[in-house]
Coordinates of C-alpha atoms and ligand atoms in Angstrom, one line a residue:
M71 CA 13.9 -85.6 -29.5
P72 CA 10.1 -86.0 -29.8
V73 CA 8.2 -85.4 -26.6
Q74 CA 6.7 -88.4 -24.8
A75 CA 2.9 -88.3 -25.0
N76 CA 2.6 -91.6 -23.1
E77 CA 3.3 -90.4 -19.6
L78 CA 0.5 -89.8 -17.2
P79 CA -2.1 -91.4 -19.5
A80 CA -4.7 -92.2 -16.8
I81 CA -4.8 -88.5 -15.7
F82 CA -5.8 -87.4 -19.2
E83 CA -7.9 -90.3 -20.3
S84 CA -11.3 -89.2 -19.1
F85 CA -11.0 -85.8 -20.8
G86 CA -9.7 -87.5 -24.0
D87 CA -12.9 -89.6 -24.2
A88 CA -15.2 -86.8 -23.0
R89 CA -16.7 -86.0 -26.4
K90 CA -17.8 -89.5 -27.1
A91 CA -18.7 -90.4 -23.5
G92 CA -20.8 -87.2 -23.3
F93 CA -23.3 -88.5 -26.0
L94 CA -24.9 -90.9 -23.5
K95 CA -24.9 -88.4 -20.7
M96 CA -26.6 -85.9 -22.9
K97 CA -29.2 -88.4 -23.9
A98 CA -29.9 -89.1 -20.2
L99 CA -30.3 -85.4 -19.6
K100 CA -32.7 -85.1 -22.5
D101 CA -34.7 -88.0 -21.1
E102 CA -34.9 -86.1 -17.8
G103 CA -36.4 -83.2 -19.7
V104 CA -33.4 -80.9 -19.5
G105 CA -33.2 -78.3 -22.4
V106 CA -30.0 -78.2 -24.5
V107 CA -28.6 -75.2 -26.4
G108 CA -25.9 -75.7 -29.1
T109 CA -23.4 -73.0 -29.5
F110 CA -20.6 -72.2 -32.0
C111 CA -18.5 -69.4 -30.6
V112 CA -16.6 -68.1 -27.6
Y113 CA -18.5 -64.8 -27.9
T114 CA -21.7 -66.6 -26.8
P115 CA -22.5 -65.9 -23.1
L116 CA -23.0 -69.4 -21.8
E117 CA -24.1 -68.1 -18.3
V118 CA -27.5 -67.1 -19.9
F119 CA -28.3 -70.8 -20.6
M120 CA -26.9 -72.0 -17.3
A121 CA -29.1 -69.4 -15.4
G122 CA -32.1 -70.9 -17.2
G123 CA -31.3 -74.4 -16.0
L124 CA -30.2 -75.5 -19.5
V125 CA -27.1 -77.3 -20.7
P126 CA -25.0 -75.6 -23.4
V127 CA -22.8 -77.7 -25.7
G128 CA -20.3 -76.7 -28.3
L129 CA -21.2 -77.7 -31.9
C130 CA -18.1 -76.6 -33.9
S131 CA -17.4 -79.7 -35.9
T132 CA -13.8 -81.0 -36.0
S133 CA -13.8 -83.8 -38.6
D134 CA -14.2 -83.9 -42.4
E135 CA -16.7 -86.8 -42.3
T136 CA -19.7 -84.7 -43.5
I137 CA -17.9 -82.1 -45.6
A138 CA -18.8 -83.8 -48.9
E139 CA -22.5 -83.7 -47.9
A140 CA -22.2 -80.0 -47.0
E141 CA -20.6 -79.2 -50.3
K142 CA -23.9 -80.2 -52.0
T143 CA -25.2 -77.0 -50.7
L144 CA -22.3 -74.8 -49.6
P145 CA -19.4 -73.7 -51.8
R146 CA -16.2 -75.8 -51.7
N147 CA -14.0 -72.8 -51.1
L148 CA -15.3 -72.3 -47.6
C149 CA -13.8 -72.8 -44.1
P150 CA -13.9 -76.5 -43.1
L151 CA -15.3 -75.6 -39.7
I152 CA -18.4 -74.1 -41.3
K153 CA -18.8 -76.9 -43.8
A154 CA -18.4 -79.6 -41.3
S155 CA -20.8 -78.0 -38.8
Y156 CA -23.4 -77.7 -41.4
G157 CA -22.7 -81.1 -42.7
F158 CA -23.2 -82.7 -39.3
A159 CA -26.5 -80.9 -39.0
V160 CA -28.0 -82.0 -42.3
T161 CA -26.8 -85.6 -41.9
D162 CA -28.0 -85.8 -38.3
K163 CA -24.6 -87.4 -37.5
C164 CA -23.7 -85.2 -34.5
P165 CA -25.7 -86.2 -31.5
Y166 CA -25.1 -82.8 -29.9
M167 CA -26.6 -81.0 -32.8
Y168 CA -29.4 -83.6 -32.8
F169 CA -30.2 -83.0 -29.1
S170 CA -30.0 -79.2 -29.3
D171 CA -33.4 -77.7 -28.8
L172 CA -32.0 -74.3 -29.8
V173 CA -28.9 -73.4 -31.7
V174 CA -27.3 -70.1 -31.1
G175 CA -25.1 -68.6 -33.7
E176 CA -23.4 -65.2 -34.0
T177 CA -22.5 -62.7 -36.8
T178 CA -18.8 -63.3 -36.6
C179 CA -17.4 -64.2 -40.0
D180 CA -19.4 -63.9 -43.2
G181 CA -19.3 -67.7 -43.9
K182 CA -20.8 -68.6 -40.5
K183 CA -23.6 -66.0 -40.6
K184 CA -24.7 -67.1 -44.1
M185 CA -24.5 -70.7 -43.1
Y186 CA -26.9 -70.0 -40.1
E187 CA -29.6 -68.9 -42.6
L188 CA -29.5 -72.4 -44.1
L189 CA -29.2 -74.1 -40.7
G190 CA -32.3 -72.2 -39.7
R191 CA -34.3 -74.4 -42.1
I192 CA -33.6 -77.5 -40.1
K193 CA -33.0 -76.3 -36.5
D194 CA -34.4 -73.5 -34.3
V195 CA -31.6 -71.0 -34.7
H196 CA -31.1 -67.7 -32.9
V197 CA -28.4 -65.4 -34.2
L198 CA -26.6 -63.0 -31.9
N199 CA -25.8 -59.7 -33.7
L200 CA -22.2 -59.4 -32.7
P201 CA -20.7 -56.0 -33.3
Q202 CA -17.5 -55.7 -35.4
N203 CA -15.5 -53.7 -32.9
Q204 CA -15.3 -53.2 -29.1
N205 CA -16.1 -49.4 -28.8
G206 CA -18.8 -47.7 -26.7
A207 CA -21.7 -47.9 -29.2
S208 CA -20.9 -51.6 -29.9
R209 CA -21.0 -52.2 -26.2
L210 CA -24.6 -50.9 -25.9
M211 CA -25.6 -53.0 -28.8
W212 CA -24.0 -56.1 -27.4
K213 CA -25.7 -55.6 -24.0
E214 CA -29.1 -55.4 -25.8
E215 CA -28.2 -58.6 -27.7
I216 CA -27.5 -60.5 -24.5
K217 CA -30.8 -59.3 -23.0
K218 CA -32.6 -60.4 -26.2
L219 CA -31.0 -63.8 -25.9
A220 CA -32.2 -64.1 -22.3
E221 CA -35.8 -63.3 -23.5
K222 CA -35.5 -65.8 -26.3
V223 CA -34.4 -68.5 -23.9
E224 CA -37.2 -67.6 -21.5
G225 CA -39.8 -67.9 -24.2
R226 CA -38.4 -71.0 -25.9
F227 CA -38.0 -73.0 -22.7
G228 CA -40.6 -71.5 -20.4
V229 CA -38.1 -70.5 -17.8
K230 CA -37.5 -67.2 -15.9
I231 CA -33.9 -65.8 -15.7
S232 CA -33.4 -63.5 -12.8
E233 CA -30.4 -61.4 -12.1
G234 CA -29.7 -63.6 -9.1
D235 CA -29.7 -66.7 -11.4
L236 CA -27.2 -65.0 -13.7
K237 CA -24.9 -64.0 -10.9
E238 CA -24.9 -67.6 -9.6
A239 CA -24.1 -68.9 -13.1
I240 CA -21.3 -66.3 -13.5
K241 CA -19.8 -67.5 -10.2
I242 CA -19.9 -71.2 -11.2
K243 CA -18.5 -70.6 -14.7
N244 CA -15.7 -68.5 -13.2
Q245 CA -14.7 -71.4 -11.0
E246 CA -14.4 -73.5 -14.2
R247 CA -12.4 -70.8 -15.9
A248 CA -10.1 -70.5 -12.9
L249 CA -9.4 -74.2 -12.7
L250 CA -8.7 -74.5 -16.5
K251 CA -6.4 -71.6 -16.3
E252 CA -4.6 -73.1 -13.3
F253 CA -4.4 -76.3 -15.3
Y254 CA -2.8 -74.9 -18.5
E255 CA -0.5 -72.6 -16.5
L256 CA 1.2 -75.7 -15.2
S257 CA 3.0 -75.7 -18.5
K258 CA 4.9 -72.5 -17.5
L259 CA 7.2 -75.0 -15.8
T260 CA 10.5 -75.9 -17.5
P261 CA 10.2 -78.6 -18.8
P262 CA 6.3 -78.5 -18.8
P263 CA 4.6 -81.4 -16.9
M264 CA 2.6 -82.4 -19.9
T265 CA 2.7 -82.4 -23.7
G266 CA 0.6 -80.0 -25.8
L267 CA -1.6 -82.9 -26.9
Q268 CA -2.3 -83.8 -23.3
Q269 CA -3.1 -80.2 -22.5
L270 CA -5.4 -80.1 -25.5
Q271 CA -7.3 -83.2 -24.4
V272 CA -8.3 -81.6 -21.2
L273 CA -9.1 -78.1 -22.7
F274 CA -11.1 -79.6 -25.5
G275 CA -12.7 -82.4 -23.5
A276 CA -13.9 -80.2 -20.6
Q277 CA -16.7 -78.7 -22.7
F278 CA -18.3 -82.1 -23.0
K279 CA -18.6 -82.8 -19.3
F280 CA -22.1 -81.6 -18.4
D281 CA -22.2 -82.2 -14.6
M282 CA -20.6 -79.0 -13.4
P283 CA -19.8 -79.9 -9.8
A284 CA -18.3 -83.3 -10.9
K285 CA -16.3 -81.5 -13.6
L286 CA -14.9 -78.9 -11.1
S287 CA -13.7 -81.7 -8.8
E288 CA -12.3 -83.7 -11.6
L289 CA -10.3 -80.7 -12.8
R290 CA -9.0 -80.1 -9.3
K291 CA -7.9 -83.7 -9.0
T292 CA -6.2 -83.5 -12.5
I293 CA -4.2 -80.5 -11.5
D294 CA -3.2 -82.0 -8.1
D295 CA -2.2 -85.3 -9.8
I296 CA 0.0 -83.6 -12.4
K297 CA 1.7 -81.6 -9.7
K298 CA 2.3 -84.6 -7.6
S299 CA 3.7 -86.6 -10.5
Y300 CA 6.0 -83.7 -11.4
E301 CA 7.2 -83.4 -7.8
E302 CA 7.9 -87.1 -7.8
G303 CA 10.3 -86.5 -10.6
N304 CA 8.3 -87.5 -13.7
R305 CA 9.3 -85.5 -16.7
P306 CA 7.1 -86.4 -19.8
V307 CA 8.8 -83.7 -21.9
P308 CA 12.5 -83.4 -22.5
I309 CA 14.1 -80.2 -21.2
E310 CA 15.5 -79.3 -24.7
A311 CA 12.0 -79.4 -26.4
K312 CA 11.3 -76.0 -28.0
R313 CA 8.5 -74.2 -26.3
I314 CA 5.7 -73.3 -28.7
V315 CA 2.6 -71.1 -28.3
I316 CA -0.2 -71.8 -30.7
T317 CA -2.5 -69.1 -32.1
G318 CA -5.1 -68.8 -34.9
C319 CA -8.3 -70.7 -35.6
P320 CA -9.9 -73.1 -33.0
I321 CA -8.0 -76.4 -32.7
G322 CA -9.3 -79.9 -31.8
G323 CA -10.3 -83.2 -33.5
A324 CA -8.8 -83.3 -37.0
T325 CA -6.5 -80.3 -36.5
E326 CA -4.7 -81.9 -33.5
K327 CA -2.4 -82.9 -36.4
V328 CA -0.8 -79.5 -36.1
V329 CA 0.1 -80.2 -32.5
K330 CA 1.3 -83.6 -33.4
A331 CA 3.5 -82.2 -36.2
I332 CA 5.1 -79.8 -33.8
E333 CA 5.6 -82.4 -31.0
E334 CA 7.0 -85.1 -33.4
S335 CA 9.6 -82.5 -34.5
G336 CA 11.3 -81.5 -31.3
G337 CA 8.8 -78.9 -30.1
V338 CA 6.3 -78.9 -27.2
V339 CA 3.1 -76.8 -27.2
V340 CA 3.0 -75.0 -23.9
A341 CA 0.0 -72.7 -24.5
F342 CA -2.9 -72.3 -26.8
E343 CA -3.9 -68.7 -27.3
N344 CA -6.8 -69.6 -29.5
C345 CA -10.5 -70.4 -28.6
T346 CA -9.7 -73.9 -27.4
G347 CA -7.4 -72.4 -24.8
A348 CA -6.5 -69.2 -23.1
K349 CA -8.9 -67.0 -25.0
Q350 CA -11.7 -68.7 -23.2
F351 CA -10.2 -69.0 -19.7
D352 CA -7.7 -66.2 -19.2
R353 CA -10.2 -63.6 -17.8
R354 CA -13.1 -64.0 -15.4
V355 CA -16.5 -62.3 -15.5
N356 CA -16.8 -59.5 -12.9
E357 CA -18.9 -61.0 -10.1
E358 CA -19.7 -57.7 -8.3
S359 CA -21.3 -55.5 -11.0
D360 CA -24.7 -55.8 -12.7
P361 CA -24.6 -59.2 -14.5
Y362 CA -25.7 -57.9 -17.9
E363 CA -23.0 -55.2 -17.7
A364 CA -20.4 -57.8 -16.6
L365 CA -21.3 -60.3 -19.3
T366 CA -21.3 -57.5 -22.0
D367 CA -17.8 -56.4 -21.0
H368 CA -16.4 -59.9 -20.7
Y369 CA -17.7 -61.4 -23.9
L370 CA -17.3 -58.3 -26.2
N371 CA -13.6 -58.2 -25.2
V372 CA -12.7 -61.6 -26.6
G373 CA -9.8 -61.1 -29.0
C374 CA -10.6 -62.6 -32.4
S375 CA -9.8 -61.7 -36.0
V376 CA -13.5 -61.0 -36.6
M377 CA -13.0 -57.7 -34.6
T378 CA -11.6 -54.7 -36.3
P379 CA -9.2 -53.7 -35.0
D380 CA -8.2 -56.8 -32.9
Q381 CA -6.0 -55.4 -30.2
N382 CA -7.0 -57.9 -27.6
R383 CA -5.6 -60.9 -29.5
L384 CA -2.2 -59.2 -29.6
E385 CA -2.3 -58.4 -25.9
L386 CA -3.1 -62.0 -24.9
L387 CA -0.6 -63.5 -27.3
G388 CA 2.2 -61.1 -26.2
R389 CA 1.5 -62.0 -22.5
L390 CA 1.5 -65.8 -23.2
C391 CA 4.8 -65.6 -25.1
K392 CA 6.4 -63.9 -22.1
E393 CA 4.8 -65.9 -19.3
F394 CA 5.3 -69.3 -21.0
K395 CA 8.9 -68.4 -22.2
A396 CA 8.0 -69.2 -25.8
D397 CA 10.8 -70.1 -28.2
G398 CA 8.4 -69.6 -31.1
V399 CA 4.7 -69.1 -32.2
V400 CA 2.9 -71.3 -34.6
E401 CA -0.3 -70.0 -36.1
M402 CA -2.9 -72.4 -37.6
V403 CA -5.2 -70.9 -40.2
L404 CA -8.1 -72.9 -41.6
Q405 CA -8.4 -72.8 -45.4
A406 CA -10.6 -69.9 -46.6
C407 CA -10.6 -68.2 -43.2
H408 CA -10.1 -64.7 -44.5
T409 CA -10.0 -62.8 -41.2
Y410 CA -7.3 -64.9 -39.7
A411 CA -5.4 -65.2 -42.9
I412 CA -5.2 -61.4 -43.3
E413 CA -4.4 -60.9 -39.7
T414 CA -1.3 -63.1 -40.1
F415 CA 0.4 -60.0 -41.3
Q416 CA -0.2 -58.0 -38.1
I417 CA 0.7 -61.1 -35.9
R418 CA 4.0 -61.6 -37.8
E419 CA 4.8 -57.8 -37.4
F420 CA 3.9 -57.8 -33.7
L421 CA 6.1 -60.9 -33.0
N422 CA 8.9 -59.6 -35.1
D423 CA 9.1 -56.5 -33.0
K424 CA 9.3 -58.7 -29.9
G425 CA 11.9 -61.0 -31.4
V426 CA 9.7 -64.1 -31.2
P427 CA 10.0 -66.4 -34.3
F428 CA 6.7 -67.1 -36.1
I429 CA 5.3 -69.4 -38.7
S430 CA 1.8 -69.6 -40.1
L431 CA 0.4 -73.0 -41.3
E432 CA -2.7 -73.3 -43.4
T433 CA -4.6 -76.5 -43.2
D434 CA -8.1 -78.1 -43.4
Y435 CA -9.7 -81.1 -41.8
S436 CA -8.2 -83.8 -44.1
A437 CA -5.3 -86.0 -43.0
G438 CA -3.5 -85.7 -46.3
D439 CA -1.3 -82.8 -45.5
F440 CA 0.2 -84.2 -42.2
G441 CA 3.6 -84.9 -43.9
Q442 CA 3.8 -81.4 -45.3
L443 CA 2.8 -79.9 -41.9
K444 CA 5.5 -81.9 -40.2
T445 CA 8.2 -80.8 -42.7
R446 CA 7.3 -77.2 -42.2
A447 CA 7.0 -77.4 -38.4
G448 CA 10.2 -79.4 -38.3
A449 CA 12.1 -76.8 -40.4
F450 CA 10.8 -74.0 -38.2
I451 CA 11.8 -75.7 -35.0
E452 CA 15.3 -76.4 -36.3
T453 CA 15.8 -72.6 -36.6
L454 CA 14.9 -71.9 -33.0
Ligands
LIG542 S1 -14.2 -66.2 -31.1 S2 -12.2 -67.9 -33.6 S3 -15.1 -69.4 -32.2 S4 -15.3 -66.6 -34.4 S5 -12.1 -70.4 -38.7 S6 -15.7 -70.1 -38.8 S7 -13.7 -67.2 -38.2 S8 -13.8 -68.7 -41.4 S9 -14.1 -70.0 -35.6 FE1 -14.2 -68.5 -34.1 FE2 -15.7 -67.3 -32.3 FE3 -13.5 -66.1 -33.3 FE4 -13.3 -68.2 -31.7 FE5 -15.1 -68.2 -39.6 FE6 -12.4 -68.4 -39.6 FE7 -13.9 -70.5 -40.1 FE8 -13.9 -69.4 -37.6

C-alpha cells in the first residue's frame, strides 16, 4: 500500500516552500547590506561565515533547467549536479548564486574542482583545498585551510573573526544540528510519523531559512506538532510499509523522484544517510576545545566517497540501519559520479555482511526515468 503523503500537510508546508520563499528574504538581507556566501559542500565550515556576521546559502542546483546551457561549455558526460550548478551561474537564473558575494568551493571530486576554475571567471570564488583522507597530516592541512578561509572572509567583507565569535557560531549551529537530528529521529518510530518526502522537505528546506532564531523555534514547533499528532493517533504511514534508508549522492529537487518511486511502491524512507540528512546533522562540533581544532575535526570527518578510504560513511550507514530498523537500503548515484559509483561495491559488500538488502539506482535530473526507477524500486521492495 503506498504511504500517505497528505497527512500533516500544514506542519511541513513552510519548509516545502522555503527555497522559493527564501529568495525575497535574501534580497531583503542584501538590501540591509548583509554579506552572502554561497557554498556547495558539507565539508565547508559554515561557522566561519556565521562568525563574520554573514549568511551562508547552499548553491547545489537540483533541477535540469540550465543543463543545456552548461553543456555549451562543460562536457555532457558530467554529473548533473555540477552541470546544473554551473548552468544556473552562467544564466543568472539562481537568485542565491546571483546574491552571493563570495562563492566557496572545495576540492572534492575532479568535476567540481575543474568547474570552479570556470566559475571563477564570473564570480569571486575561493576554493578550499580539501585533503583526500582523514589522517594526521591531512588534519594539519585542513586546519590551515580553515584559517585561510577565515582570513579570506575577513579581507573580503572587512570583518574581524575572533575565537569568541567562532565559539558562539559553533554553539548556534549545534542547536540547529540537534533539532534537525531530533526531527529525523522521530522516524525511528514504527510506523514512522511522517513519510520520507515530508522528512526531506524539512531537511532540504531548513537550509533556506536565514533567520536562525526563528528557524530554531520553528523546528522545535514542528517536532512538537508531529509528536502531538502521533500521540493523538494519526498514522500517515501504514505499519506494513518497508523501512528504507537512503544513501549516496545528495538528494533534493529533481531527485525527490527516487523517494517518490520508493514510497509509491510500498516503501517508506525512514532515514537519509546522505548530505541532505544525517551526514550533516548526526554529530555536533565540540564546544569546549579550541574552535579551529574543533571545526577541523568535525568537518574533516564527514564520510563521503571523495575520501579514500571512506570508513566514516560505512560507520554512519551501519548505525542508521540498526537504529531505524531498516528493511533495506537504496543508494542513489548521480550519472557520471565516479566516486560514489565505485564505492557502491564496498557498500554492497558491507550491507551483505550485515544481511541488509541493497539496491543502487543511477539517475540524473530529468523526469524521463521515473517509470524505470519505480519499476526497479518496486521490484526491490517486493523482495523485502
Ligand atoms: S560531502 S556528497 S556535498 S562532495 S554527486 S558533485 S561527488 S560527481 S556532491 Fe558532495 Fe560534499 Fe561529498 Fe556531500 Fe561530485 Fe559526485 Fe557530482 Fe557530488
